[in-house]
Short mmCIF file of C-alpha atoms in Angstrom, two decimals:
data_model
loop_
_atom_site.label_atom_id
_atom_site.label_comp_id
_atom_site.label_asym_id
_atom_site.label_seq_id
_atom_site.Cartn_x
_atom_site.Cartn_y
_atom_site.Cartn_z
CA GLU A 28 103.82 95.33 93.08
CA ALA A 29 104.36 98.56 93.44
CA ASP A 30 105.02 100.61 91.30
CA ILE A 31 105.64 104.42 92.56
CA TYR A 32 108.68 105.82 91.51
CA GLN A 33 111.02 108.60 93.25
CA THR A 34 113.96 111.28 91.20
CA PRO A 35 116.64 112.10 91.88
CA ARG A 36 117.77 109.01 94.41
CA TYR A 37 120.32 111.92 95.32
CA LEU A 38 120.58 114.84 95.03
CA VAL A 39 123.36 117.30 96.92
CA ILE A 40 122.90 120.94 97.05
CA GLY A 41 124.43 123.75 98.12
CA THR A 42 122.10 126.40 101.13
CA GLY A 43 119.36 128.28 99.05
CA LYS A 44 119.12 126.64 96.16
CA LYS A 45 115.42 125.49 95.19
CA ILE A 46 114.73 121.87 94.86
CA THR A 47 111.47 119.92 93.26
CA LEU A 48 111.30 115.90 94.68
CA GLU A 49 109.34 113.91 92.19
CA CYS A 50 106.77 111.43 93.34
CA SER A 51 105.45 109.63 91.08
CA GLN A 52 102.53 106.14 90.58
CA THR A 53 101.18 104.22 88.18
CA MET A 54 99.01 101.84 90.33
CA GLY A 55 95.51 105.22 90.10
CA HIS A 56 95.72 105.87 93.97
CA ASP A 57 94.09 108.37 95.04
CA LYS A 58 95.78 109.47 98.51
CA MET A 59 99.00 109.80 98.56
CA TYR A 60 101.96 111.05 101.40
CA TRP A 61 105.37 112.36 101.82
CA TYR A 62 107.65 111.33 105.04
CA GLN A 63 110.89 113.37 106.84
CA GLN A 64 113.14 109.96 107.76
CA ASP A 65 116.62 110.31 108.82
CA PRO A 66 118.51 106.82 108.83
CA GLY A 67 116.75 104.52 110.66
CA MET A 68 115.06 106.00 112.89
CA GLU A 69 110.96 106.95 113.07
CA LEU A 70 109.24 108.25 109.89
CA HIS A 71 107.36 111.79 110.08
CA LEU A 72 104.32 112.64 108.23
CA ILE A 73 104.44 115.96 106.47
CA HIS A 74 102.48 116.15 103.97
CA TYR A 75 99.24 113.99 102.33
CA SER A 76 96.59 114.15 99.35
CA TYR A 77 93.26 112.65 99.45
CA GLY A 78 93.25 113.72 96.07
CA VAL A 79 93.56 115.88 92.63
CA ASN A 80 93.25 119.66 94.30
CA SER A 81 93.89 118.56 98.41
CA THR A 82 96.75 118.63 100.35
CA GLU A 83 97.33 118.92 103.42
CA LYS A 84 100.27 119.25 105.66
CA GLY A 85 101.39 116.34 108.41
CA ASP A 86 101.94 115.88 111.54
CA LEU A 87 105.79 117.32 111.65
CA SER A 88 105.96 120.61 110.73
CA SER A 89 107.60 121.50 107.75
CA GLU A 90 108.95 124.87 105.37
CA SER A 91 108.53 122.16 102.28
CA THR A 92 105.24 122.70 99.90
CA VAL A 93 103.75 120.55 97.66
CA SER A 94 101.04 119.80 94.41
CA ARG A 95 98.95 117.50 93.48
CA ILE A 96 97.38 119.05 89.93
CA ARG A 97 97.55 115.53 88.77
CA THR A 98 96.18 111.72 90.66
CA GLU A 99 99.86 110.07 89.83
CA HIS A 100 101.77 113.36 90.58
CA PHE A 101 103.15 115.17 94.12
CA PRO A 102 106.15 116.58 94.12
CA LEU A 103 107.33 118.61 96.80
CA THR A 104 109.76 121.87 96.91
CA LEU A 105 111.56 123.34 98.87
CA GLU A 106 112.32 127.02 97.47
CA SER A 107 115.14 127.48 99.46
CA ALA A 108 116.81 124.31 101.10
CA ARG A 109 119.35 124.70 104.47
CA PRO A 110 121.34 122.43 106.11
CA SER A 111 118.39 121.25 109.13
CA HIS A 112 116.55 119.47 105.60
CA THR A 113 119.31 117.00 105.05
CA SER A 114 116.99 114.39 105.67
CA GLN A 115 115.76 110.87 103.44
CA TYR A 116 112.08 112.20 101.82
CA LEU A 117 109.15 109.01 101.08
CA CYS A 118 106.91 109.04 99.00
CA ALA A 119 104.29 106.67 99.49
CA SER A 120 100.59 105.71 97.81
CA SER A 121 97.53 104.12 98.99
CA GLY A 122 93.81 102.99 97.23
CA PHE A 123 91.62 101.05 98.25
CA GLY A 124 92.74 97.59 96.95
CA SER A 125 91.69 94.10 97.90
CA GLY A 126 89.97 95.85 101.33
CA GLY A 127 93.34 97.36 102.51
CA TYR A 128 95.07 100.09 103.35
CA GLU A 129 97.93 99.55 103.12
CA GLN A 130 100.76 102.39 101.80
CA TYR A 131 103.67 101.68 98.99
CA PHE A 132 106.91 103.10 98.65
CA GLY A 133 109.00 104.68 96.76
CA PRO A 134 112.70 104.21 97.30
CA GLY A 135 112.95 107.70 98.94
CA THR A 136 115.42 110.91 98.16
CA ARG A 137 118.01 111.25 100.32
CA LEU A 138 118.56 114.84 100.91
CA THR A 139 122.03 117.14 101.57
CA VAL A 140 122.09 120.43 101.79
CA THR A 141 125.83 121.56 102.35
CA ALA B 21 95.51 109.24 120.18
CA GLN B 22 96.62 106.30 118.61
CA LYS B 23 99.90 105.47 120.00
CA VAL B 24 102.35 102.01 118.72
CA THR B 25 105.01 101.21 120.64
CA GLN B 26 107.78 99.34 119.46
CA ALA B 27 110.66 99.24 122.88
CA GLN B 28 112.92 96.80 121.39
CA THR B 29 115.06 99.23 119.79
CA GLU B 30 118.14 96.42 117.89
CA ILE B 31 117.48 92.82 118.48
CA SER B 32 121.39 91.13 117.52
CA VAL B 33 121.06 87.43 116.54
CA VAL B 34 123.15 84.91 115.29
CA GLU B 35 122.44 83.23 111.61
CA LYS B 36 119.30 80.37 112.54
CA GLU B 37 118.05 81.93 115.43
CA ASP B 38 114.35 82.61 116.06
CA VAL B 39 113.42 86.70 116.75
CA THR B 40 109.90 88.14 117.84
CA LEU B 41 109.71 91.69 117.32
CA ASP B 42 107.25 93.70 119.62
CA CYS B 43 103.89 95.75 118.74
CA VAL B 44 101.98 97.59 121.45
CA TYR B 45 99.60 99.48 119.71
CA GLU B 46 96.88 102.01 120.98
CA THR B 47 93.48 103.29 119.49
CA ARG B 48 89.96 104.30 120.86
CA ASP B 49 88.03 102.86 117.38
CA THR B 50 87.02 99.80 116.96
CA THR B 51 88.12 99.06 113.94
CA TYR B 52 91.46 99.63 112.50
CA TYR B 53 94.31 98.15 110.90
CA LEU B 54 97.67 97.19 111.67
CA PHE B 55 100.59 96.81 109.53
CA TRP B 56 104.46 95.44 109.48
CA TYR B 57 106.88 97.25 107.10
CA LYS B 58 110.88 95.71 106.29
CA GLN B 59 113.57 99.15 105.98
CA PRO B 60 117.10 97.36 104.32
CA PRO B 61 119.92 99.65 104.63
CA SER B 62 118.83 100.41 100.79
CA GLY B 63 116.23 103.12 102.60
CA GLU B 64 112.76 102.23 100.95
CA LEU B 65 110.44 100.28 103.18
CA VAL B 66 108.74 96.95 102.03
CA PHE B 67 104.93 96.43 103.26
CA LEU B 68 105.02 93.33 104.36
CA ILE B 69 101.26 92.57 105.88
CA ARG B 70 97.85 94.11 107.05
CA ARG B 71 95.76 92.88 109.92
CA ASN B 72 92.23 94.48 109.91
CA SER B 73 90.74 94.35 114.02
CA PHE B 74 88.64 92.38 113.47
CA ASP B 75 90.07 89.35 113.02
CA GLU B 76 92.30 87.69 114.96
CA GLN B 77 93.28 84.82 113.00
CA ASN B 78 97.38 84.48 112.59
CA GLU B 79 99.36 83.88 109.67
CA ILE B 80 102.53 82.61 108.60
CA SER B 81 104.42 83.24 105.42
CA GLY B 82 107.21 81.39 104.71
CA ARG B 83 109.57 82.35 107.64
CA TYR B 84 107.85 85.08 108.98
CA SER B 85 104.60 85.28 111.53
CA TRP B 86 101.87 87.30 113.36
CA ASN B 87 100.64 86.66 116.52
CA PHE B 88 97.90 88.96 116.44
CA GLN B 89 95.81 89.32 120.51
CA LYS B 90 93.69 91.83 120.60
CA SER B 91 92.82 91.80 124.04
CA THR B 92 96.48 92.79 124.72
CA SER B 93 97.14 95.00 122.25
CA SER B 94 99.27 93.11 120.65
CA PHE B 95 100.68 92.74 116.93
CA ASN B 96 103.86 90.86 117.63
CA PHE B 97 105.94 89.55 114.56
CA THR B 98 108.55 86.81 114.63
CA ILE B 99 110.86 85.46 112.58
CA THR B 100 112.34 81.77 111.93
CA ALA B 101 115.47 80.87 111.09
CA SER B 102 117.06 83.93 110.70
CA GLN B 103 119.08 84.65 107.83
CA VAL B 104 121.73 87.55 106.68
CA VAL B 105 118.93 89.15 104.45
CA ASP B 106 116.57 89.51 107.36
CA SER B 107 119.22 92.40 109.04
CA ALA B 108 116.69 95.44 107.87
CA VAL B 109 114.25 97.96 110.34
CA TYR B 110 111.12 97.01 111.26
CA PHE B 111 108.28 99.27 111.65
CA CYS B 112 104.68 98.56 113.28
CA ALA B 113 102.00 100.48 111.68
CA LEU B 114 98.34 101.67 112.59
CA SER B 115 95.39 103.04 110.64
CA GLU B 116 92.48 104.20 111.98
CA ALA B 117 89.34 103.07 110.05
CA PRO B 118 87.65 105.14 107.31
CA THR B 119 84.77 106.73 109.03
CA THR B 120 87.05 109.08 110.31
CA ASP B 121 88.05 112.59 108.61
CA SER B 122 92.07 111.05 108.90
CA TRP B 123 91.41 107.72 108.20
CA GLY B 124 94.73 106.15 105.66
CA LYS B 125 97.26 107.90 107.65
CA LEU B 126 99.76 105.72 109.24
CA GLN B 127 100.76 105.46 113.07
CA PHE B 128 104.06 104.03 112.62
CA GLY B 129 106.25 103.09 115.76
CA ALA B 130 109.86 103.93 116.35
CA GLY B 131 110.80 100.66 113.98
CA THR B 132 113.29 98.24 115.43
CA GLN B 133 116.85 97.22 113.64
CA VAL B 134 117.49 93.56 113.60
CA VAL B 135 120.84 91.92 113.37
CA VAL B 136 121.64 89.08 111.82
CA THR B 137 125.13 87.17 112.25
CA PRO B 138 126.27 85.38 110.22
#
């Protein structure tokens, strides 16, 4: 059973606000990821981390930033939200376990910027 | 470069029919990993199965079965006797071997929407 949590689940916020999407996992996984996805559409990797103090940009350019100060925590921040940021944001983690490298996903945050 | 193709955008079936989802992949690696995920309307992605490139044994889990064929670079997924609860978007994904710098990253296909009607 995967234990990865995201808060908030839903967020409606006005343009220009600063927001932080939280993601935590209790599995001790070293790798964590952020994806952006429009409903039912492809997943786009926007950030990933291979461990504490390691962050990299993903395949899709994003104005968001991330930090990895603790193994279990990988928050995503938007300094100034815009309507184009409206999307679902999914956090995932992976690590060595039973020989596999599957990623386990959180429930997602559905962000709407008005 | 890696690529995952799910050519079927949407499949609609009536309950109890079987449905097969196609997944074709491209990779230069000899060691790689393939995955299937399910995304129900609630939005979360649920891990279903992982298959290693060196293990071509097919697998059955309840009503789910997977057919991995390296010769055709395919990893197809069949739901037998579909149920309304199977309605979801299903994603196929590919991961490189851990010897590369970008290992652990998943390359997802575009997904296939499965609609099961009563």
